[in-house]
Amino acid sequence: MKTVITFGTFDVFHVGHVNLLQRAAAFGDRLFVGVSTDALNFSKKQRYPIYNQKDRMKIINSLRYVNLCFEEESLELKRHYIEYYKADVLVMGDDWEGKFDEFSDICEVKYLLRTPSVSTTQLIEVISSS
Ligand code: C2G
């Protein structure tokens, strides 16, 4: 049983997120997703997400590509999560290219091309200016 793991905020869920999760799932038999907590998001981006972590996790949990969803409480815990969930492959979008290579001693690390022209930041700008 090959386990794939990925992490993200998945705020204002969009097709770029779907594409990433769909392709990540194809690398193994099951996909586990760490969803950034509201507190982690605040520490990363100096703002709280539009959707709270409970709702973001509910959305991720409802996807057919996803087998398990857990809270990502700290960026520093990535090695712990990979080991705890016995992940064989870590998948991230290529905005994180090279950032997680240090985990290649315990799993395969893959960076996938981001879906162009869609981002939460851009969606927020469009909605707030309309
Ligand atoms: N993504 C993508 N294409 C887009 C937008 C996002 O492929 N157009 C991917 C990102 O590369 C990432 C995943 O979707 O792999 C989730 O994106 P975010 O919610 O923006 O994730 P982020 O806030 O960067 O959190 O520990 C790492 C972090 O939790 C990642």
PDB file of N, CA, C and O and ligand atoms in Angstrom, residues 6-11 14 16-17 20 23 34 36 40-41 44-45 72 75 78 91-96 100 112-120, ligand 1:
ATOM      1  N   THR A   6       0.370  15.190   1.244  1.00  0.00           N
ATOM      2  CA  THR A   6       0.560  16.557   0.773  1.00  0.00           C
ATOM      3  C   THR A   6       0.017  17.509   1.827  1.00  0.00           C
ATOM      4  O   THR A   6      -0.701  17.084   2.745  1.00  0.00           O
ATOM      5  N   PHE A   7       0.375  18.781   1.686  1.00  0.00           N
ATOM      6  CA  PHE A   7      -0.006  19.790   2.677  1.00  0.00           C
ATOM      7  C   PHE A   7      -0.496  21.043   1.973  1.00  0.00           C
ATOM      8  O   PHE A   7      -0.017  21.372   0.882  1.00  0.00           O
ATOM      9  N   GLY A   8      -1.399  21.756   2.624  1.00  0.00           N
ATOM     10  CA  GLY A   8      -1.819  23.033   2.049  1.00  0.00           C
ATOM     11  C   GLY A   8      -2.872  23.697   2.910  1.00  0.00           C
ATOM     12  O   GLY A   8      -3.391  23.105   3.862  1.00  0.00           O
ATOM     13  N   THR A   9      -3.182  24.938   2.546  1.00  0.00           N
ATOM     14  CA  THR A   9      -4.232  25.672   3.252  1.00  0.00           C
ATOM     15  C   THR A   9      -5.583  25.383   2.607  1.00  0.00           C
ATOM     16  O   THR A   9      -6.589  25.229   3.283  1.00  0.00           O
ATOM     17  N   PHE A  10      -5.581  25.330   1.280  1.00  0.00           N
ATOM     18  CA  PHE A  10      -6.799  25.050   0.508  1.00  0.00           C
ATOM     19  C   PHE A  10      -7.928  26.008   0.898  1.00  0.00           C
ATOM     20  O   PHE A  10      -9.062  25.592   1.130  1.00  0.00           O
ATOM     21  N   ASP A  11      -7.567  27.295   0.969  1.00  0.00           N
ATOM     22  CA  ASP A  11      -8.569  28.303   1.315  1.00  0.00           C
ATOM     23  C   ASP A  11      -9.214  28.814   0.029  1.00  0.00           C
ATOM     24  O   ASP A  11      -8.536  28.996  -0.979  1.00  0.00           O
ATOM     25  N   HIS A  14     -10.339  25.833  -5.023  1.00  0.00           N
ATOM     26  CA  HIS A  14     -10.512  26.077  -6.468  1.00  0.00           C
ATOM     27  C   HIS A  14      -9.926  24.931  -7.306  1.00  0.00           C
ATOM     28  O   HIS A  14      -9.330  23.989  -6.754  1.00  0.00           O
ATOM     29  N   GLY A  16      -7.328  24.641  -9.135  1.00  0.00           N
ATOM     30  CA  GLY A  16      -5.890  24.383  -8.975  1.00  0.00           C
ATOM     31  C   GLY A  16      -5.645  23.391  -7.847  1.00  0.00           C
ATOM     32  O   GLY A  16      -4.784  22.508  -7.953  1.00  0.00           O
ATOM     33  N   HIS A  17      -6.419  23.508  -6.778  1.00  0.00           N
ATOM     34  CA  HIS A  17      -6.311  22.563  -5.663  1.00  0.00           C
ATOM     35  C   HIS A  17      -6.773  21.169  -6.102  1.00  0.00           C
ATOM     36  O   HIS A  17      -6.144  20.166  -5.773  1.00  0.00           O
ATOM     37  N   LEU A  20      -4.137  19.519  -8.231  1.00  0.00           N
ATOM     38  CA  LEU A  20      -2.983  19.077  -7.425  1.00  0.00           C
ATOM     39  C   LEU A  20      -3.322  17.777  -6.686  1.00  0.00           C
ATOM     40  O   LEU A  20      -2.566  16.800  -6.731  1.00  0.00           O
ATOM     41  N   ARG A  23      -3.708  14.702  -9.088  1.00  0.00           N
ATOM     42  CA  ARG A  23      -2.423  14.192  -9.576  1.00  0.00           C
ATOM     43  C   ARG A  23      -1.621  13.561  -8.442  1.00  0.00           C
ATOM     44  O   ARG A  23      -0.935  12.554  -8.636  1.00  0.00           O
ATOM     45  N   GLY A  34      -2.551  17.110   4.843  1.00  0.00           N
ATOM     46  CA  GLY A  34      -2.410  17.972   6.018  1.00  0.00           C
ATOM     47  C   GLY A  34      -2.933  19.352   5.664  1.00  0.00           C
ATOM     48  O   GLY A  34      -2.435  19.990   4.736  1.00  0.00           O
ATOM     49  N   SER A  36      -3.453  23.169   6.735  1.00  0.00           N
ATOM     50  CA  SER A  36      -2.904  24.167   7.665  1.00  0.00           C
ATOM     51  C   SER A  36      -3.988  24.672   8.604  1.00  0.00           C
ATOM     52  O   SER A  36      -5.077  25.051   8.160  1.00  0.00           O
ATOM     53  N   LEU A  40      -1.620  28.447  12.014  1.00  0.00           N
ATOM     54  CA  LEU A  40      -0.446  28.313  11.150  1.00  0.00           C
ATOM     55  C   LEU A  40      -0.567  29.274   9.971  1.00  0.00           C
ATOM     56  O   LEU A  40       0.401  29.932   9.575  1.00  0.00           O
ATOM     57  N   ASN A  41      -1.770  29.365   9.419  1.00  0.00           N
ATOM     58  CA  ASN A  41      -1.981  30.267   8.286  1.00  0.00           C
ATOM     59  C   ASN A  41      -1.690  31.706   8.678  1.00  0.00           C
ATOM     60  O   ASN A  41      -1.069  32.457   7.919  1.00  0.00           O
ATOM     61  N   LYS A  44       1.970  32.233   8.777  1.00  0.00           N
ATOM     62  CA  LYS A  44       2.607  32.236   7.447  1.00  0.00           C
ATOM     63  C   LYS A  44       2.269  33.494   6.656  1.00  0.00           C
ATOM     64  O   LYS A  44       3.088  34.047   5.954  1.00  0.00           O
ATOM     65  N   LYS A  45       0.991  33.906   6.729  1.00  0.00           N
ATOM     66  CA  LYS A  45       0.508  34.944   5.800  1.00  0.00           C
ATOM     67  C   LYS A  45       0.016  36.217   6.482  1.00  0.00           C
ATOM     68  O   LYS A  45      -0.486  37.114   5.811  1.00  0.00           O
ATOM     69  N   GLU A  72      -2.487  20.354   9.937  1.00  0.00           N
ATOM     70  CA  GLU A  72      -1.053  20.677   9.907  1.00  0.00           C
ATOM     71  C   GLU A  72      -0.853  21.873  10.844  1.00  0.00           C
ATOM     72  O   GLU A  72      -1.235  22.991  10.520  1.00  0.00           O
ATOM     73  N   LEU A  75       4.833  24.122  10.303  1.00  0.00           N
ATOM     74  CA  LEU A  75       5.664  23.744   9.151  1.00  0.00           C
ATOM     75  C   LEU A  75       6.835  22.884   9.609  1.00  0.00           C
ATOM     76  O   LEU A  75       7.332  22.041   8.854  1.00  0.00           O
ATOM     77  N   LYS A  78       6.763  18.734   9.629  1.00  0.00           N
ATOM     78  CA  LYS A  78       6.567  17.934   8.397  1.00  0.00           C
ATOM     79  C   LYS A  78       7.218  16.550   8.491  1.00  0.00           C
ATOM     80  O   LYS A  78       6.620  15.552   8.103  1.00  0.00           O
ATOM     81  N   VAL A  91       4.120  15.068  -1.981  1.00  0.00           N
ATOM     82  CA  VAL A  91       3.835  15.842  -3.201  1.00  0.00           C
ATOM     83  C   VAL A  91       3.483  17.274  -2.826  1.00  0.00           C
ATOM     84  O   VAL A  91       2.691  17.504  -1.901  1.00  0.00           O
ATOM     85  N   MET A  92       4.096  18.233  -3.527  1.00  0.00           N
ATOM     86  CA  MET A  92       3.749  19.649  -3.342  1.00  0.00           C
ATOM     87  C   MET A  92       3.760  20.335  -4.698  1.00  0.00           C
ATOM     88  O   MET A  92       4.405  19.869  -5.631  1.00  0.00           O
ATOM     89  N   GLY A  93       3.079  21.468  -4.788  1.00  0.00           N
ATOM     90  CA  GLY A  93       3.134  22.263  -6.011  1.00  0.00           C
ATOM     91  C   GLY A  93       4.515  22.880  -6.160  1.00  0.00           C
ATOM     92  O   GLY A  93       5.269  22.999  -5.191  1.00  0.00           O
ATOM     93  N   ASP A  94       4.840  23.285  -7.403  1.00  0.00           N
ATOM     94  CA  ASP A  94       6.217  23.725  -7.653  1.00  0.00           C
ATOM     95  C   ASP A  94       6.524  25.129  -7.119  1.00  0.00           C
ATOM     96  O   ASP A  94       7.647  25.613  -7.275  1.00  0.00           O
ATOM     97  N   ASP A  95       5.544  25.761  -6.462  1.00  0.00           N
ATOM     98  CA  ASP A  95       5.894  26.992  -5.737  1.00  0.00           C
ATOM     99  C   ASP A  95       6.763  26.637  -4.522  1.00  0.00           C
ATOM    100  O   ASP A  95       7.399  27.510  -3.937  1.00  0.00           O
ATOM    101  N   TRP A  96       6.786  25.358  -4.168  1.00  0.00           N
ATOM    102  CA  TRP A  96       7.611  24.878  -3.057  1.00  0.00           C
ATOM    103  C   TRP A  96       8.851  24.138  -3.550  1.00  0.00           C
ATOM    104  O   TRP A  96       9.537  23.483  -2.757  1.00  0.00           O
ATOM    105  N   PHE A 100      11.479  21.074   0.182  1.00  0.00           N
ATOM    106  CA  PHE A 100      11.297  19.896   1.030  1.00  0.00           C
ATOM    107  C   PHE A 100      12.217  18.736   0.641  1.00  0.00           C
ATOM    108  O   PHE A 100      11.970  17.591   1.010  1.00  0.00           O
ATOM    109  N   LEU A 112       4.854  19.242  -8.318  1.00  0.00           N
ATOM    110  CA  LEU A 112       4.033  19.233  -9.535  1.00  0.00           C
ATOM    111  C   LEU A 112       3.791  20.656 -10.022  1.00  0.00           C
ATOM    112  O   LEU A 112       3.701  21.592  -9.221  1.00  0.00           O
ATOM    113  N   LEU A 113       3.670  20.802 -11.325  1.00  0.00           N
ATOM    114  CA  LEU A 113       3.390  22.119 -11.900  1.00  0.00           C
ATOM    115  C   LEU A 113       2.088  22.663 -11.343  1.00  0.00           C
ATOM    116  O   LEU A 113       1.076  21.948 -11.297  1.00  0.00           O
ATOM    117  N   ARG A 114       2.111  23.921 -10.928  1.00  0.00           N
ATOM    118  CA  ARG A 114       0.876  24.550 -10.471  1.00  0.00           C
ATOM    119  C   ARG A 114      -0.047  24.798 -11.653  1.00  0.00           C
ATOM    120  O   ARG A 114       0.407  24.990 -12.781  1.00  0.00           O
ATOM    121  N   THR A 115      -1.334  24.796 -11.395  1.00  0.00           N
ATOM    122  CA  THR A 115      -2.297  25.166 -12.435  1.00  0.00           C
ATOM    123  C   THR A 115      -2.174  26.677 -12.661  1.00  0.00           C
ATOM    124  O   THR A 115      -2.297  27.450 -11.705  1.00  0.00           O
ATOM    125  N   PRO A 116      -1.905  27.105 -13.908  1.00  0.00           N
ATOM    126  CA  PRO A 116      -1.723  28.537 -14.145  1.00  0.00           C
ATOM    127  C   PRO A 116      -3.008  29.344 -13.995  1.00  0.00           C
ATOM    128  O   PRO A 116      -4.110  28.796 -14.137  1.00  0.00           O
ATOM    129  N   SER A 117      -2.854  30.602 -13.715  1.00  0.00           N
ATOM    130  CA  SER A 117      -3.954  31.590 -13.734  1.00  0.00           C
ATOM    131  C   SER A 117      -5.066  31.366 -12.722  1.00  0.00           C
ATOM    132  O   SER A 117      -6.179  31.826 -12.952  1.00  0.00           O
ATOM    133  N   VAL A 118      -4.801  30.647 -11.641  1.00  0.00           N
ATOM    134  CA  VAL A 118      -5.811  30.583 -10.583  1.00  0.00           C
ATOM    135  C   VAL A 118      -5.103  30.566  -9.233  1.00  0.00           C
ATOM    136  O   VAL A 118      -4.191  29.777  -9.003  1.00  0.00           O
ATOM    137  N   SER A 119      -5.508  31.510  -8.388  1.00  0.00           N
ATOM    138  CA  SER A 119      -4.945  31.534  -7.036  1.00  0.00           C
ATOM    139  C   SER A 119      -5.944  32.197  -6.097  1.00  0.00           C
ATOM    140  O   SER A 119      -6.771  33.015  -6.520  1.00  0.00           O
ATOM    141  N   THR A 120      -5.851  31.826  -4.828  1.00  0.00           N
ATOM    142  CA  THR A 120      -6.763  32.387  -3.826  1.00  0.00           C
ATOM    143  C   THR A 120      -6.568  33.901  -3.730  1.00  0.00           C
ATOM    144  O   THR A 120      -7.538  34.656  -3.655  1.00  0.00           O
TER     145      THR A 120
HETATM  146  N1  C2G B   1      -1.717  24.799  -6.132  1.00  0.00           N
HETATM  147  C1  C2G B   1      -1.615  24.472  -7.484  1.00  0.00           C
HETATM  148  N2  C2G B   1      -2.080  25.355  -8.429  1.00  0.00           N
HETATM  149  C2  C2G B   1      -2.626  26.537  -8.064  1.00  0.00           C
HETATM  150  C3  C2G B   1      -2.736  26.875  -6.712  1.00  0.00           C
HETATM  151  C4  C2G B   1      -2.270  25.968  -5.748  1.00  0.00           C
HETATM  152  O1  C2G B   1      -1.107  23.391  -7.853  1.00  0.00           O
HETATM  153  N3  C2G B   1      -3.046  27.367  -9.031  1.00  0.00           N
HETATM  154  C5  C2G B   1      -1.185  23.856  -5.135  1.00  0.00           C
HETATM  155  C6  C2G B   1      -0.043  24.444  -4.301  1.00  0.00           C
HETATM  156  O2  C2G B   1       1.173  24.398  -5.010  1.00  0.00           O
HETATM  157  C7  C2G B   1      -0.058  23.550  -3.076  1.00  0.00           C
HETATM  158  C8  C2G B   1      -1.547  23.170  -2.950  1.00  0.00           C
HETATM  159  O3  C2G B   1      -2.175  23.509  -4.196  1.00  0.00           O
HETATM  160  O4  C2G B   1       0.709  22.368  -3.293  1.00  0.00           O
HETATM  161  C9  C2G B   1      -2.219  23.941  -1.839  1.00  0.00           C
HETATM  162  O5  C2G B   1      -2.021  25.321  -2.081  1.00  0.00           O
HETATM  163  P1  C2G B   1      -2.129  26.361  -0.897  1.00  0.00           P
HETATM  164  O6  C2G B   1      -3.405  26.187  -0.176  1.00  0.00           O
HETATM  165  O7  C2G B   1      -1.783  27.712  -1.434  1.00  0.00           O
HETATM  166  O8  C2G B   1      -0.959  25.851   0.059  1.00  0.00           O
HETATM  167  P2  C2G B   1      -0.006  26.698   0.947  1.00  0.00           P
HETATM  168  O9  C2G B   1      -0.751  27.787   1.667  1.00  0.00           O
HETATM  169  O10 C2G B   1       1.195  27.054   0.135  1.00  0.00           O
HETATM  170  O11 C2G B   1       0.376  25.683   2.116  1.00  0.00           O
HETATM  171  O12 C2G B   1       3.284  22.979   4.553  1.00  0.00           O
HETATM  172  C10 C2G B   1       3.057  23.620   3.360  1.00  0.00           C
HETATM  173  C11 C2G B   1       1.865  24.476   3.388  1.00  0.00           C
HETATM  174  O13 C2G B   1       0.849  23.994   4.224  1.00  0.00           O
HETATM  175  C12 C2G B   1       1.373  24.748   1.990  1.00  0.00           C
END
